[in-house]
Coordinates of C-alpha atoms and ligand atoms in Angstrom, one line a residue:
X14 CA -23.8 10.0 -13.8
X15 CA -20.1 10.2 -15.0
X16 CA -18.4 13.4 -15.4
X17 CA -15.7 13.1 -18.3
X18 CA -12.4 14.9 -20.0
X19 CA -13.1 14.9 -23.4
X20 CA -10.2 16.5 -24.8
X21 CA -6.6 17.2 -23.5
X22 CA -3.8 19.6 -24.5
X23 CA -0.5 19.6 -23.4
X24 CA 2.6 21.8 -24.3
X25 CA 6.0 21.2 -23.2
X26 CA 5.0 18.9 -20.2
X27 CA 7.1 15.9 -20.0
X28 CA 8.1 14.6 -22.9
X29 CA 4.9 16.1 -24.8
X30 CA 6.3 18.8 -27.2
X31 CA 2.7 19.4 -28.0
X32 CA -0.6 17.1 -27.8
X33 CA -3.9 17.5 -28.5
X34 CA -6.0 14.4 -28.3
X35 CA -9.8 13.2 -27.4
X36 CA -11.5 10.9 -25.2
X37 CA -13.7 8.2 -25.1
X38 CA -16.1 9.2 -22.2
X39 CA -16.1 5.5 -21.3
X40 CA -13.0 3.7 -21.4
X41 CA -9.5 5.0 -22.9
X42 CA -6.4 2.5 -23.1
X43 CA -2.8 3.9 -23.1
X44 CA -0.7 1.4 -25.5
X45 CA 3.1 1.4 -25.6
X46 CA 6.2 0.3 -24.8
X47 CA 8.3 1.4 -21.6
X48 CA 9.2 5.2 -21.3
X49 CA 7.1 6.3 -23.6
X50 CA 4.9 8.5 -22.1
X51 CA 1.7 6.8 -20.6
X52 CA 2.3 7.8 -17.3
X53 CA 3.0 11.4 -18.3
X54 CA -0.4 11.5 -19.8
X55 CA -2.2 10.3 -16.3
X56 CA 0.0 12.4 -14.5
X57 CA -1.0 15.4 -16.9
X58 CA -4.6 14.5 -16.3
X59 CA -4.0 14.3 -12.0
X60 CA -1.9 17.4 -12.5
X61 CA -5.4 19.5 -13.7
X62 CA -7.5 17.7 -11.3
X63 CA -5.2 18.4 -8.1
X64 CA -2.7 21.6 -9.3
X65 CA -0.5 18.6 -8.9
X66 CA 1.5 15.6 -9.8
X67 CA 1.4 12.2 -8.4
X68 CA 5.1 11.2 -8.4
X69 CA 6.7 14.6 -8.0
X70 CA 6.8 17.2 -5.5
X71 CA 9.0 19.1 -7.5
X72 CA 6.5 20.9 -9.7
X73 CA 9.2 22.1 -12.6
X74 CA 10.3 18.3 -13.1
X75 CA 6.8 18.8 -15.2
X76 CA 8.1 21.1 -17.4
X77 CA 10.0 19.5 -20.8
X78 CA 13.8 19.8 -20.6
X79 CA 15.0 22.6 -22.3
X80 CA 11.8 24.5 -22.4
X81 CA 11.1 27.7 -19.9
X82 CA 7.1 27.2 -19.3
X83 CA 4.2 24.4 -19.8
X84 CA 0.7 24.6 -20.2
X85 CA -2.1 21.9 -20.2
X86 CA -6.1 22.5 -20.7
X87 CA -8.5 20.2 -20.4
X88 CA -11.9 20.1 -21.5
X89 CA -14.2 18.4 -18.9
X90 CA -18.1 17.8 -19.4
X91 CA -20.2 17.8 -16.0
X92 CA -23.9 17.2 -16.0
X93 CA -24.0 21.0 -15.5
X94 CA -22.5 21.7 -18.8
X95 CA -18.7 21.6 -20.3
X96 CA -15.8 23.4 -18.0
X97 CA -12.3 24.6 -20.1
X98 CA -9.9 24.1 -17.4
X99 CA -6.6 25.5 -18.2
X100 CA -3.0 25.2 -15.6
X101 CA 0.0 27.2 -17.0
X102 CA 3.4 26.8 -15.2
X103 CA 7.1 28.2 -15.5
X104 CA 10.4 28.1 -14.4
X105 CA 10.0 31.7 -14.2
X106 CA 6.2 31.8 -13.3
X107 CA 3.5 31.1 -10.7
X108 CA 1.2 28.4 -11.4
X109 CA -1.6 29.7 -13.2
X110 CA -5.3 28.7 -13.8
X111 CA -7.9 30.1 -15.7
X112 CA -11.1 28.1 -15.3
X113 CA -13.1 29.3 -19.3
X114 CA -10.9 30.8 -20.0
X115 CA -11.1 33.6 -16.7
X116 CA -7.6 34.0 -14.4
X117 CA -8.4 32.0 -11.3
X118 CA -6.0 33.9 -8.5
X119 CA -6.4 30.3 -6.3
X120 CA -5.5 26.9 -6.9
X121 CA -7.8 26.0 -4.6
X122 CA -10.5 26.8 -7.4
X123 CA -9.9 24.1 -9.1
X124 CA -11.9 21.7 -6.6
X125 CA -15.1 20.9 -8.3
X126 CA -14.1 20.9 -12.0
X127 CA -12.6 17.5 -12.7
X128 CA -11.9 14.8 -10.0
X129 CA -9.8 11.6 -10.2
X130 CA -8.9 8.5 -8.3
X131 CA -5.5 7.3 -9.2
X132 CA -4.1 4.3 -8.7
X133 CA -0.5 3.3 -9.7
X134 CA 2.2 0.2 -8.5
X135 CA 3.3 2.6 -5.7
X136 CA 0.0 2.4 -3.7
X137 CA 0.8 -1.2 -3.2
X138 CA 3.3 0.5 -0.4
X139 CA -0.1 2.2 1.0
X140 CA -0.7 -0.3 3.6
X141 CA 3.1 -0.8 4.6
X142 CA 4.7 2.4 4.1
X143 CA 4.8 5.3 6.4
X144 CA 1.7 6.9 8.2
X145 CA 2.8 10.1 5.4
X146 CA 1.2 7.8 2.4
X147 CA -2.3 7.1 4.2
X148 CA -2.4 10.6 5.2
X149 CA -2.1 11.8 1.8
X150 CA -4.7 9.1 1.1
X151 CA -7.1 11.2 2.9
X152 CA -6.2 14.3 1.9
X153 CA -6.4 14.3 -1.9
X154 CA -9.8 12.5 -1.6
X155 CA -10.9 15.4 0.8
X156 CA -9.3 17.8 -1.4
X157 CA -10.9 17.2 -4.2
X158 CA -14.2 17.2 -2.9
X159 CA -14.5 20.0 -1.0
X160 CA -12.8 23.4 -1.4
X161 CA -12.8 24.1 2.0
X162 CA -10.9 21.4 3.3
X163 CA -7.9 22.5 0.8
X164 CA -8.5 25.6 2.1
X165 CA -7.2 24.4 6.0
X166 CA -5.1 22.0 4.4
X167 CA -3.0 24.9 2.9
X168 CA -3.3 26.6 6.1
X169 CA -2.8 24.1 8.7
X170 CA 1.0 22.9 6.6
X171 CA 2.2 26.7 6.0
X172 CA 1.2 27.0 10.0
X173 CA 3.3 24.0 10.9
X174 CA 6.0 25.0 8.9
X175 CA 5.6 28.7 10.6
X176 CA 5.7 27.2 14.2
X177 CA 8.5 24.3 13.1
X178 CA 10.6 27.6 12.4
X179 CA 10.1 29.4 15.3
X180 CA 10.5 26.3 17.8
X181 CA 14.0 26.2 15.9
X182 CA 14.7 29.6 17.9
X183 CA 17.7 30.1 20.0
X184 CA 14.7 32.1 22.2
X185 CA 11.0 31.5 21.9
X186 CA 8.3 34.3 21.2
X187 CA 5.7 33.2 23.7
X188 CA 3.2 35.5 22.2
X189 CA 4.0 34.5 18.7
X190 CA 3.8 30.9 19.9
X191 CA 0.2 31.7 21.3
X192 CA -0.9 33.4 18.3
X193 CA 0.2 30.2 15.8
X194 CA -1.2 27.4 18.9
X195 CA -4.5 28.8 18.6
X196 CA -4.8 28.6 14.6
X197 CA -3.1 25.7 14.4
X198 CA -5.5 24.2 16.7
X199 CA -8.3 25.8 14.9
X200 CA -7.4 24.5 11.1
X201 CA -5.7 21.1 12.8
X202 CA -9.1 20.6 14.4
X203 CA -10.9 20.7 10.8
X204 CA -9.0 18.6 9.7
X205 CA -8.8 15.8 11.6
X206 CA -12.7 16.3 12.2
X207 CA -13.5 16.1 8.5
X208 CA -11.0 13.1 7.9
X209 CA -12.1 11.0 10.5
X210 CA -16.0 11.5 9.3
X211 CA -14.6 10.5 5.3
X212 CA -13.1 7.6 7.8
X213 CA -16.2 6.4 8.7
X214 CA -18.1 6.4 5.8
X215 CA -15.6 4.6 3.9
X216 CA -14.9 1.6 6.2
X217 CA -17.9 -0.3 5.2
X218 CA -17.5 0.5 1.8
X219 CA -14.2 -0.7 2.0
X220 CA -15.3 -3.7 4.1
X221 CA -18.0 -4.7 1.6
X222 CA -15.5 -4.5 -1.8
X223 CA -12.8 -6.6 0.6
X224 CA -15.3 -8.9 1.7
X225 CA -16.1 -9.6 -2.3
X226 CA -12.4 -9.5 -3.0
X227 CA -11.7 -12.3 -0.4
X228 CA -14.7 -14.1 -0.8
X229 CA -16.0 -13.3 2.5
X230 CA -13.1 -14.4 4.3
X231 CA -11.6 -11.9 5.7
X232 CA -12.9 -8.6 6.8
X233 CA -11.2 -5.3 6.6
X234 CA -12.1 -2.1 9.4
X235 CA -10.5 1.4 8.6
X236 CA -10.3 4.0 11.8
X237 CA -8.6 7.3 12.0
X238 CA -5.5 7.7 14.5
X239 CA -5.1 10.7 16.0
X240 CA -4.4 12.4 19.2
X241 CA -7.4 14.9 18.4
X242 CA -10.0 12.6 17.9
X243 CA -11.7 9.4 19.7
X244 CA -11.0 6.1 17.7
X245 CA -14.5 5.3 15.9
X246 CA -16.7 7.7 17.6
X247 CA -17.6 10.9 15.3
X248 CA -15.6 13.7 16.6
X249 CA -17.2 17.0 17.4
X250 CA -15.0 20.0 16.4
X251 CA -15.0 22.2 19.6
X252 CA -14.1 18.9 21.8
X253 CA -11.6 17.9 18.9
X254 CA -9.9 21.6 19.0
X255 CA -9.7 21.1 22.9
X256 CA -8.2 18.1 22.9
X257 CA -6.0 19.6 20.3
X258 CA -4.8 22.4 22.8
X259 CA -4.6 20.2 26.1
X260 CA -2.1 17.7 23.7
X261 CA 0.0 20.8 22.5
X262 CA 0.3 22.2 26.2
X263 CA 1.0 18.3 27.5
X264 CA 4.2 17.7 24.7
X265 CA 5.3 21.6 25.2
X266 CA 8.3 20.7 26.8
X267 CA 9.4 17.7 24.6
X268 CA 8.6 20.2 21.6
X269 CA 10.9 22.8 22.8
X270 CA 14.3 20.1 23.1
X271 CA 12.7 18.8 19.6
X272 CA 12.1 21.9 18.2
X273 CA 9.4 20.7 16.1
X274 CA 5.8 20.3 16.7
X275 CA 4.8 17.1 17.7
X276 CA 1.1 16.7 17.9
X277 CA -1.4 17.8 15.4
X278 CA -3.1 16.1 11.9
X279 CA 0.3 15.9 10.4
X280 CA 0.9 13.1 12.9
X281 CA -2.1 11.5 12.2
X282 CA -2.7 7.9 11.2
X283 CA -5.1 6.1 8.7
X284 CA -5.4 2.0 10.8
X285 CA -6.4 -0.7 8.7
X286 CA -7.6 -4.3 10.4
X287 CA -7.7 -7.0 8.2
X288 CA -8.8 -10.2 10.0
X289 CA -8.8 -8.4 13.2
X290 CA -4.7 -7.8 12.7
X291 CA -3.1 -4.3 12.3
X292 CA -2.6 -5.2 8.8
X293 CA 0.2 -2.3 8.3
X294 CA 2.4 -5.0 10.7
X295 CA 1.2 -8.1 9.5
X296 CA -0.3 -8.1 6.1
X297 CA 1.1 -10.6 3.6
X298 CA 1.9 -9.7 -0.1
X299 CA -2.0 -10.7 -1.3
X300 CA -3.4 -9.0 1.6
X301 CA -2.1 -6.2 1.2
X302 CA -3.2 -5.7 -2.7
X303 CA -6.4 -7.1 -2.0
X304 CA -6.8 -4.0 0.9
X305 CA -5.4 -1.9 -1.4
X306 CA -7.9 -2.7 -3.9
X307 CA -11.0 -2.4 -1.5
X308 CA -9.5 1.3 -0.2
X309 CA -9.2 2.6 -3.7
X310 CA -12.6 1.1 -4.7
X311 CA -14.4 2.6 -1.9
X312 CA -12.6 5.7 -2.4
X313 CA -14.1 6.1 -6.0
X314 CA -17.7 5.1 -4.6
X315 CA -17.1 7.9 -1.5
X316 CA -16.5 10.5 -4.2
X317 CA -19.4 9.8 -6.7
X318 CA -21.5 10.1 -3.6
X319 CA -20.1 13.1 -2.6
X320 CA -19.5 14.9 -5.7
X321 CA -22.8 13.3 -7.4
X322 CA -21.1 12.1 -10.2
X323 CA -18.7 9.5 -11.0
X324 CA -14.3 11.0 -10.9
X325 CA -12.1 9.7 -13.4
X326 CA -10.9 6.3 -12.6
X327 CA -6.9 6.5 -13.5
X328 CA -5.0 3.2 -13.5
X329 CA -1.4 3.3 -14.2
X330 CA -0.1 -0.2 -14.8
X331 CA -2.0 -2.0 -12.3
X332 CA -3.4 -4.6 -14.2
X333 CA -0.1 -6.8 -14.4
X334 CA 0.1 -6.5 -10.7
X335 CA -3.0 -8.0 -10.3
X336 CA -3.9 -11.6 -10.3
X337 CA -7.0 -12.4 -12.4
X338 CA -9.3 -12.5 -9.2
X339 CA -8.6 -9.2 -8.0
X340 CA -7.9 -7.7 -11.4
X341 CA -11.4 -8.9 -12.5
X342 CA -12.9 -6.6 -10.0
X343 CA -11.2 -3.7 -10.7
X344 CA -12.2 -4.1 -14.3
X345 CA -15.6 -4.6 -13.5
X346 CA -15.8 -1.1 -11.5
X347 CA -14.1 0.2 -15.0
X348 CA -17.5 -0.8 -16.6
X349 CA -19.7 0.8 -14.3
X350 CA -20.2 4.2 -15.6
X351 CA -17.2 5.9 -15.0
X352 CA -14.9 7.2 -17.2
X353 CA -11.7 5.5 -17.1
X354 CA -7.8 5.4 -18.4
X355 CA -5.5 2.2 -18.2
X356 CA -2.2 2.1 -19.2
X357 CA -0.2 -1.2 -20.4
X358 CA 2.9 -2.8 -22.0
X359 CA 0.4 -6.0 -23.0
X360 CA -3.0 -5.6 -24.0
X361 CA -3.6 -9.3 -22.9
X362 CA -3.4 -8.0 -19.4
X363 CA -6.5 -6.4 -20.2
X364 CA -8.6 -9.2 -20.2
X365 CA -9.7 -7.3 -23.6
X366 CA -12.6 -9.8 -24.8
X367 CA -14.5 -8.1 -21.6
X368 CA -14.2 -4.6 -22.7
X369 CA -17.4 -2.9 -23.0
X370 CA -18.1 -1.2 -26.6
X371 CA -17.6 2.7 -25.7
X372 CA -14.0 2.6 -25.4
X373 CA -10.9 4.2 -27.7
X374 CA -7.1 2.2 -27.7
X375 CA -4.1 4.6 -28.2
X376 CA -0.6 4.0 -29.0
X377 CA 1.7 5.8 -27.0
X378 CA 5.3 6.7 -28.5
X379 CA 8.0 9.2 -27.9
X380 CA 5.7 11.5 -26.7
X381 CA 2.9 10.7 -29.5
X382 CA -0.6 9.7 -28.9
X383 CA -2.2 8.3 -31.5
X384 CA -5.6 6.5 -32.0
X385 CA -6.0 3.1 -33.0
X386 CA -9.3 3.1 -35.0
X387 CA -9.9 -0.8 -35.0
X388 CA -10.0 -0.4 -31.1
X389 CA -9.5 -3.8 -28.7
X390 CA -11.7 -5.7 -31.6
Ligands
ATP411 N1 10.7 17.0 -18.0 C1 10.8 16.1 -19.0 N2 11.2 16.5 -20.2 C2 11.3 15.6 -21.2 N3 11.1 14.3 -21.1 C3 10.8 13.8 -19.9 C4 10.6 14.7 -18.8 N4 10.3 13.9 -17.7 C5 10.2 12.6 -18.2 N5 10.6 12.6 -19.5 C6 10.6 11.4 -20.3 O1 9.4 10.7 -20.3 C7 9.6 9.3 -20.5 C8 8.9 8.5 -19.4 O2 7.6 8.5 -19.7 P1 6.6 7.7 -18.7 O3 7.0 7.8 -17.3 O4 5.2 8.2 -19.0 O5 6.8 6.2 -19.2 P2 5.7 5.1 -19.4 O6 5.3 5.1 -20.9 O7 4.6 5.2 -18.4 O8 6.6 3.8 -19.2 P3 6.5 2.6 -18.1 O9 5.7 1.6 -18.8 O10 7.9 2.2 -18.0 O11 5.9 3.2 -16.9 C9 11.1 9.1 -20.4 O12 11.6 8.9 -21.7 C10 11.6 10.3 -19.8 O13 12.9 10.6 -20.2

């Protein structure tokens, strides 16, 4: 089982004056030239999925230039029938949802509507870049699938930024302090409990798409990193939240003369072995999109599993980065039941004599979307 957007709108997001389009619940190709809008589109799709965008903190970048407010619904078909999901947004507004059309007053409600794994040219840095990428990683595959892990995500990062503040005190409220260890230690410990379990299960996954990938040459082992938890074994929350508090009284000091806190999930770590190597030290170029690959493949597999049917497979661009080995692969997973979006400059990329039959091509200009009826044919 799949579960599908079948229709989009967007107003005034981007460089979409106004869009209304429909999907093919198998596979959808974005068309067009360079700054023309495909990525918009994905990002407008990961933007309902998540409450937010993949390239942009900034959440009013997302609204067109010139205009005050944007607004895009989606129209998402779960086995359990069809969801109208709507986010509005303004420069002089809260974000907004209303899930059929009823005011949502959380964000957080959007978890369990429409999911989506994403995959763009920057998460070739996953393995290499900063631990900040892998934790992210984790967190919008958690987030998506559970409410109440957004729920002490949100907590556990306005905590932090609480306690970063008050360390930043020319004199410390001890019984503040206190108050803000022992929730911080009770959300952190969720946290890293939860991530390290989604560790776990996706390490063989992982292992068996690399293993596939490299044609059984090299293996690939995922483990979480973190202060909280015991590399490998399956952390139990009250022991997690006590090694928590020992490792905030042991750094107190250091914290003080830092004045920020220093232990906790946001320090976290995602390790990935490849060959028995750290791989975020030594993997080459091919290594690393060939991991990359077998994390974002597993991550799509963790999902259906948890969510019981298939997310959204997103792929911004990724095809040219691929060689044809690797990007065979990731086409083939396109085929398997899930409903998927690719965007290109060159269909021949595509590999598009493989494309299966249930698919729609779209030409993408200016901020137009339209459908090309005669398809990949
Ligand atoms: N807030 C905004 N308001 C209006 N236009 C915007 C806004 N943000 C981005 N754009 C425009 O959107 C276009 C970029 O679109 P997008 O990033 O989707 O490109 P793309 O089609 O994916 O191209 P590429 O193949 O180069 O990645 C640019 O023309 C940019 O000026």
């Amino acid at each position: 089982m799949r579960l599908y957007l079948a229709a989009l709108q967007l107003e005034s997001f981007r460089n979409y004056d106004s869009l209304s389009i429909r999907f093919s619940p198998g596979l959808n190709v974005l068309h067009g030239d360079n700054a023309q809008g495909k990525t918009n589109l994905l990002e407008a799709i990961h933007f309902l999925a998540t409450g937010k965008s993949h390239r942009t903190s900034r959440d009013q970048d997302l609204i067109q230039e010139g205009k005050d407010a944007l607004r895009a619904r989606a129209e998402v078909v779960r086995k359990t029938g069809s969801i109208d999901l709507e986010l509005q947004y303004g420069h002089e507004t809260r974000k907004q949802l209303k899930i059929n059309g009823i005011p949502e007053r959380k964000i957080a409600r959007l978890v369990g509507s429409l999911a989506a794994v994403l995959f763009s040219p920057d998460d070739l840095q996953l393995l290499k870049g900063p631990p900040s990428g892998r934790r992210r990683f984790l967190d919008l595959e958690l987030s998506q699938i559970s409410q109440n892990y957004l729920h002490h995500l949100m907590t556990y990062n306005r905590l932090l930024a609480q306690r970063n503040t008050l360390l930043k005190q020319p004199v410390v409220d001890e019984g503040l302090m206190a108050v803000y260890d022992e929730q911080l230690v009770e959300s952190g410990a969720q946290l890293i409990v939860r991530r390290a379990e989604a560790v776990r299960r996706l390490s063989p996954i992982a292992a068996r798409y690399h293993e596939m990938l490299s044609d059984g040459r090299e293996g690939l082992r995922l483990a979480y990193q973190s202060q909280g938890a015991d590399e490998g074994g399956q952390p139990d929350l009250l022991e997690t939240a006590d090694r928590l508090r020992r490792a905030l009284t042991r750094v107190r000091h250091e914290e003080r003369r830092r004045q920020v806190t220093l232990v906790g999930p946001h320090r976290d770590d995602l390790a990935i072995w490849v060959a028995g190597r750290d791989a975020r030290l030594y993997a080459s170029q091919g290594q690393q999109r060939t991991a990359v690959l077998a994390l974002k493949l597993a991550e799509l597999q963790f999902m259906t599993e948890e969510i019981g049917e298939a997310p959204l497979l997103l792929l911004d661009d990724v095809a040219s980065e691929l060689d044809p080995h690797r990007r065979h692969y990731l086409l083939a997973a396109v085929q398997e039941g899930v409903q998927s979006f690719i965007t290109c400059t060159d269909l021949d990329d595509l590999m598009v004599r493989q494309w299966p039959a249930e698919h729609r091509l779209f030409r993408v200009r200016s901020g137009t979307v339209n459908l090309d009826e005669k398809g990949l044919a």
